[in-house]
PDB file of C-alpha atoms in Angstrom:
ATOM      1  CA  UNK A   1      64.172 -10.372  18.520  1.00  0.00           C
ATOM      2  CA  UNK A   2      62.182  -9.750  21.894  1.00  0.00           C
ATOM      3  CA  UNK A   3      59.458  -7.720  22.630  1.00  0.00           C
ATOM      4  CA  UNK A   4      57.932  -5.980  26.006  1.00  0.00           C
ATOM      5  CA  UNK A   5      54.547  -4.819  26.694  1.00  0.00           C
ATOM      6  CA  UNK A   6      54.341  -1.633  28.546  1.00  0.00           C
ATOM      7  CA  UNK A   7      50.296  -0.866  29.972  1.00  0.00           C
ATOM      8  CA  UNK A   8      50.949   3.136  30.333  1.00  0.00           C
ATOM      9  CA  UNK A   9      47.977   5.491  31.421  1.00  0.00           C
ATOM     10  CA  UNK A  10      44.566   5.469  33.426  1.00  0.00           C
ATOM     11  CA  UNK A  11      43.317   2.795  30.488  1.00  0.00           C
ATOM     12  CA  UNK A  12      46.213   0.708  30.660  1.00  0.00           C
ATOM     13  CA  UNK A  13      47.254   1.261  27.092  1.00  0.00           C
ATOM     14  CA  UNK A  14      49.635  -1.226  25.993  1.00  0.00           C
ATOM     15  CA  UNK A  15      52.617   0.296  24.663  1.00  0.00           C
ATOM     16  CA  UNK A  16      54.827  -2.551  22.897  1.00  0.00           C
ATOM     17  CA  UNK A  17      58.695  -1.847  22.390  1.00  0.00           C
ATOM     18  CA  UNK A  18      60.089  -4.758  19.834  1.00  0.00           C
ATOM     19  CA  UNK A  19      64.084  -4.547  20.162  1.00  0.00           C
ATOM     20  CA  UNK A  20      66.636  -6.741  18.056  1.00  0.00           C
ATOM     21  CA  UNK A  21      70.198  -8.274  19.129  1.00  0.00           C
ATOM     22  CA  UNK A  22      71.631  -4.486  18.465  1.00  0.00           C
ATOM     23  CA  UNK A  23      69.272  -3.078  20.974  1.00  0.00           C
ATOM     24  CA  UNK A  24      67.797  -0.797  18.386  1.00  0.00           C
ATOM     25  CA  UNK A  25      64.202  -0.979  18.888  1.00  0.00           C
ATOM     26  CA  UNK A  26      60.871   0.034  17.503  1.00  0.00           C
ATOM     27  CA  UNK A  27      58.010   1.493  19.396  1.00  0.00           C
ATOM     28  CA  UNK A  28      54.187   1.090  19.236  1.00  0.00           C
ATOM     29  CA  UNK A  29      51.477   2.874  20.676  1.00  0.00           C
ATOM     30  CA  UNK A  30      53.122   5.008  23.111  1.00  0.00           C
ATOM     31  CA  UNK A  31      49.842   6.172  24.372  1.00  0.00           C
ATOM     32  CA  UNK A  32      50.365   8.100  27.739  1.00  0.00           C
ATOM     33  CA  UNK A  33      52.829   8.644  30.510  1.00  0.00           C
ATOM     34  CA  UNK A  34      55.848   9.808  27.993  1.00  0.00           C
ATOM     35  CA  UNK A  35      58.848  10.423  30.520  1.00  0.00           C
ATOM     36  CA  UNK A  36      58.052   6.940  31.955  1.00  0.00           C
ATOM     37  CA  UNK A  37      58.650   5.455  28.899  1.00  0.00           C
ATOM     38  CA  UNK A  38      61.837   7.197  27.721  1.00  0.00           C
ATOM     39  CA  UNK A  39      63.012   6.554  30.919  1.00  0.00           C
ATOM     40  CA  UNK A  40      62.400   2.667  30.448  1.00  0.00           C
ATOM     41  CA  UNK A  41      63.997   2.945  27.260  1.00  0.00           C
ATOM     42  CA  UNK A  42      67.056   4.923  28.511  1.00  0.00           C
ATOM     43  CA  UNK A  43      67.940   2.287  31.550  1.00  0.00           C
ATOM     44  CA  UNK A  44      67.466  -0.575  29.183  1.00  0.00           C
ATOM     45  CA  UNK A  45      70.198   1.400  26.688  1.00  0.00           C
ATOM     46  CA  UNK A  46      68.254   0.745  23.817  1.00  0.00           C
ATOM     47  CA  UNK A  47      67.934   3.328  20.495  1.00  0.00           C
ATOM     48  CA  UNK A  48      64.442   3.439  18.765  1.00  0.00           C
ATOM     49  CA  UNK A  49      63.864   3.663  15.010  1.00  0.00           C
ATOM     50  CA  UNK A  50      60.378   4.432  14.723  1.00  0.00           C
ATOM     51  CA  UNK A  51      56.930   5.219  16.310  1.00  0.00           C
ATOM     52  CA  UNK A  52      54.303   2.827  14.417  1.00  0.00           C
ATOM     53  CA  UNK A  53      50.671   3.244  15.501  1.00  0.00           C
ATOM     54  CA  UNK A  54      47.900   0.902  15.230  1.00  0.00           C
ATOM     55  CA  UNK A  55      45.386   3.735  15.302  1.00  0.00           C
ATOM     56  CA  UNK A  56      44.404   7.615  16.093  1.00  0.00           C
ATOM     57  CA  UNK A  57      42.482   6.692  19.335  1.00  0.00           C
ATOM     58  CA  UNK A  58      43.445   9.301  21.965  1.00  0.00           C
ATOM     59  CA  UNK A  59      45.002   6.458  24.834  1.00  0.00           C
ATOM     60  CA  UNK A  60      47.198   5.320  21.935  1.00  0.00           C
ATOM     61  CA  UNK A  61      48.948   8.309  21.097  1.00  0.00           C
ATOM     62  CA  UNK A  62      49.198  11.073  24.000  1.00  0.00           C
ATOM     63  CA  UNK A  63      52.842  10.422  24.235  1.00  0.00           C
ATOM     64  CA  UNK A  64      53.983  10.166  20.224  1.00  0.00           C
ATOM     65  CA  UNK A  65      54.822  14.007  20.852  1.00  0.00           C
ATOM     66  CA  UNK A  66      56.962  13.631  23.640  1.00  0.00           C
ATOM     67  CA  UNK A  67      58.567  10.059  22.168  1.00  0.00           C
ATOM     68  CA  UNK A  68      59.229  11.773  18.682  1.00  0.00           C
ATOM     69  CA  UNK A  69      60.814  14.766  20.373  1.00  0.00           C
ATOM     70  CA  UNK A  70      63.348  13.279  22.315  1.00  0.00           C
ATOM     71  CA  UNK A  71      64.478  10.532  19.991  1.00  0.00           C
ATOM     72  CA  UNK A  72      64.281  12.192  16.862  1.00  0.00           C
ATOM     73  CA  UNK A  73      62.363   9.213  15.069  1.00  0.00           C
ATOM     74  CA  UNK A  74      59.725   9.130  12.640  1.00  0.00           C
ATOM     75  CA  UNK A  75      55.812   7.834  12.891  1.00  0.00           C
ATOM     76  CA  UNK A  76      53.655   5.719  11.060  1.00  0.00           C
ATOM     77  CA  UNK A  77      50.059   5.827  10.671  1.00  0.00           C
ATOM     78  CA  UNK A  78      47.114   4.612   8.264  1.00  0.00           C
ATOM     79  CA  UNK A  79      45.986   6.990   5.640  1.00  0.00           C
ATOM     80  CA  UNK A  80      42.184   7.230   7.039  1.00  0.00           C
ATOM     81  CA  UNK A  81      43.422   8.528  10.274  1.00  0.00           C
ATOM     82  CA  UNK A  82      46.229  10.626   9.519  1.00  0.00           C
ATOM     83  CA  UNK A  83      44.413  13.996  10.282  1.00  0.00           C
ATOM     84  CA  UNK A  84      42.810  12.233  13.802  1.00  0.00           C
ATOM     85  CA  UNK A  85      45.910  12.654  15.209  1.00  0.00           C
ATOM     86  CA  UNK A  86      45.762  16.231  15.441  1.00  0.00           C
ATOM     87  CA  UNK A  87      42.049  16.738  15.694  1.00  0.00           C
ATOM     88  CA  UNK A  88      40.464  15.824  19.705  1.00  0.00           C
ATOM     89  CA  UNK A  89      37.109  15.324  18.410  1.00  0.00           C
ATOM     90  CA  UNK A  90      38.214  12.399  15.804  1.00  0.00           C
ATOM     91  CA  UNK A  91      40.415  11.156  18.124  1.00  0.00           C
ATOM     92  CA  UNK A  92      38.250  10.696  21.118  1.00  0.00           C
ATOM     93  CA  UNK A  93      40.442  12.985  23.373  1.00  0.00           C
ATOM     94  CA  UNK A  94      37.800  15.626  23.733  1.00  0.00           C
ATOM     95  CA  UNK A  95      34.430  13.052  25.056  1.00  0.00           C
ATOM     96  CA  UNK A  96      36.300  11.710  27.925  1.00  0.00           C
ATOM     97  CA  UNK A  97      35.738  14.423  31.092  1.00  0.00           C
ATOM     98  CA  UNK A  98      38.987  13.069  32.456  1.00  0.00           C
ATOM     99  CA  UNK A  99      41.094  13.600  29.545  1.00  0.00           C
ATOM    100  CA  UNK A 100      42.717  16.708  28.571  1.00  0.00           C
ATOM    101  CA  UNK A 101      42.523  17.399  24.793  1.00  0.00           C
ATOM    102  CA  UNK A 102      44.797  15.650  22.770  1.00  0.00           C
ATOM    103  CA  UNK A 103      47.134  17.032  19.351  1.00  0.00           C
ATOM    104  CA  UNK A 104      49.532  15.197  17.977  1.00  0.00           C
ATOM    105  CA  UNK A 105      51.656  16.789  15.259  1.00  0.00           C
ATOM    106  CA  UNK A 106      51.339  15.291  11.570  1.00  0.00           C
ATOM    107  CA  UNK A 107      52.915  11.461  11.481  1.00  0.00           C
ATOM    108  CA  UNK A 108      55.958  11.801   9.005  1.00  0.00           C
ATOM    109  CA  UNK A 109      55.269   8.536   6.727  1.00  0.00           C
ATOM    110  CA  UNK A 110      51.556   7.987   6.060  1.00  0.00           C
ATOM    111  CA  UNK A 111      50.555   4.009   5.871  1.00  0.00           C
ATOM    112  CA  UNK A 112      48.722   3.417   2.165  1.00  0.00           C
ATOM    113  CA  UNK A 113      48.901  -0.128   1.307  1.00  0.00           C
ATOM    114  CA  UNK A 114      49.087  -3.224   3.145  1.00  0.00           C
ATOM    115  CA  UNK A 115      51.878  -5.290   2.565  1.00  0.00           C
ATOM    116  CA  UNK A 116      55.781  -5.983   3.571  1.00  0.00           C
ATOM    117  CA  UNK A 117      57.867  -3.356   5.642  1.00  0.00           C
ATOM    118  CA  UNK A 118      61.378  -2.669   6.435  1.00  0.00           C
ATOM    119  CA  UNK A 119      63.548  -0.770   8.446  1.00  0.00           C
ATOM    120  CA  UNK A 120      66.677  -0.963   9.542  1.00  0.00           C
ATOM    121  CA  UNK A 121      66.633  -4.606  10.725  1.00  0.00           C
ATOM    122  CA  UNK A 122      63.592  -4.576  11.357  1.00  0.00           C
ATOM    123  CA  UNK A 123      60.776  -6.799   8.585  1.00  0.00           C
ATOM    124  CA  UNK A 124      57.119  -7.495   9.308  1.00  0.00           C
ATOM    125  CA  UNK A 125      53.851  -7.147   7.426  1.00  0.00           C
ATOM    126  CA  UNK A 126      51.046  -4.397   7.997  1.00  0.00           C
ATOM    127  CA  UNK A 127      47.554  -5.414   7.735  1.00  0.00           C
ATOM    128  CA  UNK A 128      44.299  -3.029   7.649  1.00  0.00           C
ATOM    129  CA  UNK A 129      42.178  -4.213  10.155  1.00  0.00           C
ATOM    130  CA  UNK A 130      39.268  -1.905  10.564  1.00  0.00           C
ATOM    131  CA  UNK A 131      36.075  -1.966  12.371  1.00  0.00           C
ATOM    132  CA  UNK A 132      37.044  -0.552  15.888  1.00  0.00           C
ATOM    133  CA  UNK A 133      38.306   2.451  13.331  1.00  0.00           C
ATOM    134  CA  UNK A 134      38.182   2.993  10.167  1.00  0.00           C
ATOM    135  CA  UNK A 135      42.297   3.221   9.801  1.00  0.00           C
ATOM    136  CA  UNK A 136      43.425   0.192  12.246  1.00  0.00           C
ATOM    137  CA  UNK A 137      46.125  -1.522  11.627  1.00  0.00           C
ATOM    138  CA  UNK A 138      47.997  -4.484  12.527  1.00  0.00           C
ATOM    139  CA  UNK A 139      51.644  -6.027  12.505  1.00  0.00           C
ATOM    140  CA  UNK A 140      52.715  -8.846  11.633  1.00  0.00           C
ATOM    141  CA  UNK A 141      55.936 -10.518  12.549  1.00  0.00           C
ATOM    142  CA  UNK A 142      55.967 -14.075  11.082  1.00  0.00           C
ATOM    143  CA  UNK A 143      59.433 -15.328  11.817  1.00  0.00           C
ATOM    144  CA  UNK A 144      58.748 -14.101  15.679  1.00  0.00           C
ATOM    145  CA  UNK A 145      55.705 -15.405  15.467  1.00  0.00           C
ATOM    146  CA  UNK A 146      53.347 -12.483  16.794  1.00  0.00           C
ATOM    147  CA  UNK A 147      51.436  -9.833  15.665  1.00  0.00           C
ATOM    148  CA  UNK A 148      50.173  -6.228  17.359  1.00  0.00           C
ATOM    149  CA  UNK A 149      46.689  -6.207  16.844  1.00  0.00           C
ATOM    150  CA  UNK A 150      45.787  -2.900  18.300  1.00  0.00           C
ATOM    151  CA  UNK A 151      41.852  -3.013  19.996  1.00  0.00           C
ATOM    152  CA  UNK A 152      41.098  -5.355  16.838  1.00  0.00           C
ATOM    153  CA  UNK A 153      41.206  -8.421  19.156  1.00  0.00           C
ATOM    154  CA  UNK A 154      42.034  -9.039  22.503  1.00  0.00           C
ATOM    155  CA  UNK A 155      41.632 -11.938  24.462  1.00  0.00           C
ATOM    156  CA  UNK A 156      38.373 -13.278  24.909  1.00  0.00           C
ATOM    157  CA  UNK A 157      37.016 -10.022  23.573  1.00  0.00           C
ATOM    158  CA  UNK A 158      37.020  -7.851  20.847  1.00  0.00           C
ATOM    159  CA  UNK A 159      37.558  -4.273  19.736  1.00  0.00           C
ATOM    160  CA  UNK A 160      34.320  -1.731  20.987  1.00  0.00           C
ATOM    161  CA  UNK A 161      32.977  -0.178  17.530  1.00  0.00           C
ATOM    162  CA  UNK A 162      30.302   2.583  19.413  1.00  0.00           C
ATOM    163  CA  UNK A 163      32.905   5.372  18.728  1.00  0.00           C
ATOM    164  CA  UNK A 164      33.278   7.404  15.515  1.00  0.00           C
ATOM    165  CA  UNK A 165      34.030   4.739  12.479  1.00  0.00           C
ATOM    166  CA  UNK A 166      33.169   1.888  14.360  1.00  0.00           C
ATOM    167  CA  UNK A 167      31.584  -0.599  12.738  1.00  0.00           C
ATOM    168  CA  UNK A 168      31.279  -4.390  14.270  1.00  0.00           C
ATOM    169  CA  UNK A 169      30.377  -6.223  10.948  1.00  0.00           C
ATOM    170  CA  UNK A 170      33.622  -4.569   9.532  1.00  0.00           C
ATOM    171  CA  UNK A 171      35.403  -5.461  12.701  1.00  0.00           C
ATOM    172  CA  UNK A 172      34.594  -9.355  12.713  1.00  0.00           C
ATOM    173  CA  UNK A 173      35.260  -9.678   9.074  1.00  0.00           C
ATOM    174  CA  UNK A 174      39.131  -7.850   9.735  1.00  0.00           C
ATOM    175  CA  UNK A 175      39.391 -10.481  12.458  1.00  0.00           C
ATOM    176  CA  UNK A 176      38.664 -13.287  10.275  1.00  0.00           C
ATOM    177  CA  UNK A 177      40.077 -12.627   7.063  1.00  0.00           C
ATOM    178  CA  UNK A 178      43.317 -11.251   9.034  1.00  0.00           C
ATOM    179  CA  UNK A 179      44.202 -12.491  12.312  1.00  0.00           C
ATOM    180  CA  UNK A 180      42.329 -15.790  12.033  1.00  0.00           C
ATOM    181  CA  UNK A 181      44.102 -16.729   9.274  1.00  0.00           C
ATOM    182  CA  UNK A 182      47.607 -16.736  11.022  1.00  0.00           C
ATOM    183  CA  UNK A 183      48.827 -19.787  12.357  1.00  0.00           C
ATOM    184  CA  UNK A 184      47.321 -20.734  15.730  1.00  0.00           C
ATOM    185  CA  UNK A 185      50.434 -20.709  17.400  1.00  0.00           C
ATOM    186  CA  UNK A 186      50.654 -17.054  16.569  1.00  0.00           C
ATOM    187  CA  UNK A 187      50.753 -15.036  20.004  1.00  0.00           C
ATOM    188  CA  UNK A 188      48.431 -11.570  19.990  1.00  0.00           C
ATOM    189  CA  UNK A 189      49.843  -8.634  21.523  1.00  0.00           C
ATOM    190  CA  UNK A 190      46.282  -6.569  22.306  1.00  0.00           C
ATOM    191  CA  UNK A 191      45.857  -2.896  23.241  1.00  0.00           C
ATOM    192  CA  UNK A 192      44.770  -3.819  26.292  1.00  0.00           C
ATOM    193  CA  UNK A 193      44.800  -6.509  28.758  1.00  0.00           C
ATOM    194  CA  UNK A 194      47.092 -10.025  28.271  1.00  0.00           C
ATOM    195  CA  UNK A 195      48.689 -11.369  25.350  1.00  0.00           C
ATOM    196  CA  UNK A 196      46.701 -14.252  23.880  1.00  0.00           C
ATOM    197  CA  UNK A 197      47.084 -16.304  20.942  1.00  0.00           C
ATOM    198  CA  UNK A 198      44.793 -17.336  17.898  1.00  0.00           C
ATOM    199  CA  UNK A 199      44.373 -20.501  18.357  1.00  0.00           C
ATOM    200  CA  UNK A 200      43.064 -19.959  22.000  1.00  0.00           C
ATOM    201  CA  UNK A 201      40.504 -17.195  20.560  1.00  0.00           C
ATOM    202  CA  UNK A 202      39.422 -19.578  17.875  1.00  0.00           C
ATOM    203  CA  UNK A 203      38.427 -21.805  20.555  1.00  0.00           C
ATOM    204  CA  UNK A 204      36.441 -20.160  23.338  1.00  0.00           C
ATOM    205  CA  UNK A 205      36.261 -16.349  22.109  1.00  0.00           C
ATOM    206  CA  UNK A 206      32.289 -15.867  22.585  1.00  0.00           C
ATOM    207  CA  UNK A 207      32.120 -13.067  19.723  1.00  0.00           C
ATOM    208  CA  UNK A 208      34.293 -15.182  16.983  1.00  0.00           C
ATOM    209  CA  UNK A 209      31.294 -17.916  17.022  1.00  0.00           C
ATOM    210  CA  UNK A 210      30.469 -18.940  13.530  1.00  0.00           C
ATOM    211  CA  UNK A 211      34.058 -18.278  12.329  1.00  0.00           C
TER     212      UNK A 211
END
């Protein structure tokens, strides 16, 4: 299994596709710059299965519409964002002067519980993580040995938690009692910026002191 991180839009939202050996592929956080995407999905021949989202935040979903459309697929989302997607002013869309308003229509499968997920070939684990929002999510794939953390962690850094739902004592507790606790080895695969790995944030990320 191999995945590719895709930075789409003026944030450089990382979009991550994660394909297997049948070139089927699932897709998360296509935030922005939709016909970009589909095209890079098109010349690489492969077939998504599903639209998973680690949260509602407007430069992680202005291109689900456009995604869902053309492929047909589904979309995931927590529970305690499900109506942000449709909604500018929870999703952030509508306080940024150079963003247009953002509406996503209603995800089809609604995230409730952590815990084990399949489809098609495709098995990982979903962990709430919140503190950057109150409905962020991460996945887990052990036997590939990463996990999509969202704005959760990144490296050297950590989620911002000054927007609606934010809350940083929330935040660092998500990071420590779910991402820390992977093996070190594990690589992170951030919303924004490079991949890192939890060992190397362990060591020298300045806001995980103490843990």
């Amino acid at each position: 299994m191999k995945w590719q991180q895709i930075p789409l839009g003026t944030l450089q939202t990382n979009c991550y596709i994660v394909e297997n050996s049948q070139r089927s592929c699932l897709i998360f956080d296509p935030g922005s710059e939709g016909k970009k995407l589909i095209h890079l999905l098109n010349q690489r021949k492969l077939t998504p299965c599903a639209i998973f989202l680690t949260h509602a935040h407007f430069d992680h979903i202005g291109a689900v519409n456009e995604v869902r459309d053309t492929y047909k697929i589904p979309v995931y989302i927590h529970k305690q964002e499900e109506k942000w997607l449709g909604d500018p002013a929870l999703n952030g869309s509508q306080l940024f002067m150079f963003q247009d308003s953002i509406r996503v229509s209603p995800a089809d499968h609604i995230i409730k519980n952590e815990g084990p997920m399949e489809i098609n070939d495709f098995t990982f684990s979903v962990f709430h993580t919140p503190g950057h929002s109150p409905g962020s999510v991460s996945y887990y794939f052990e036997k590939e040995g990463f996990v999509i953390s969202g704005d959760a962690l990144f490296q050297g850094s950590i989620g911002r938690t000054d927007l609606p739902g934010g809350n940083q004592s929330q935040l660092l507790k998500s990071i420590h009692a779910k991402l820390l606790s992977l093996p070190e080895e594990t690589y992170v695969l951030s919303g924004h910026g490079p991949v890192t790995a939890i060992g190397d944030e362990m060591d020298s990320n300045p806001f995980l002191n103490g843990f």
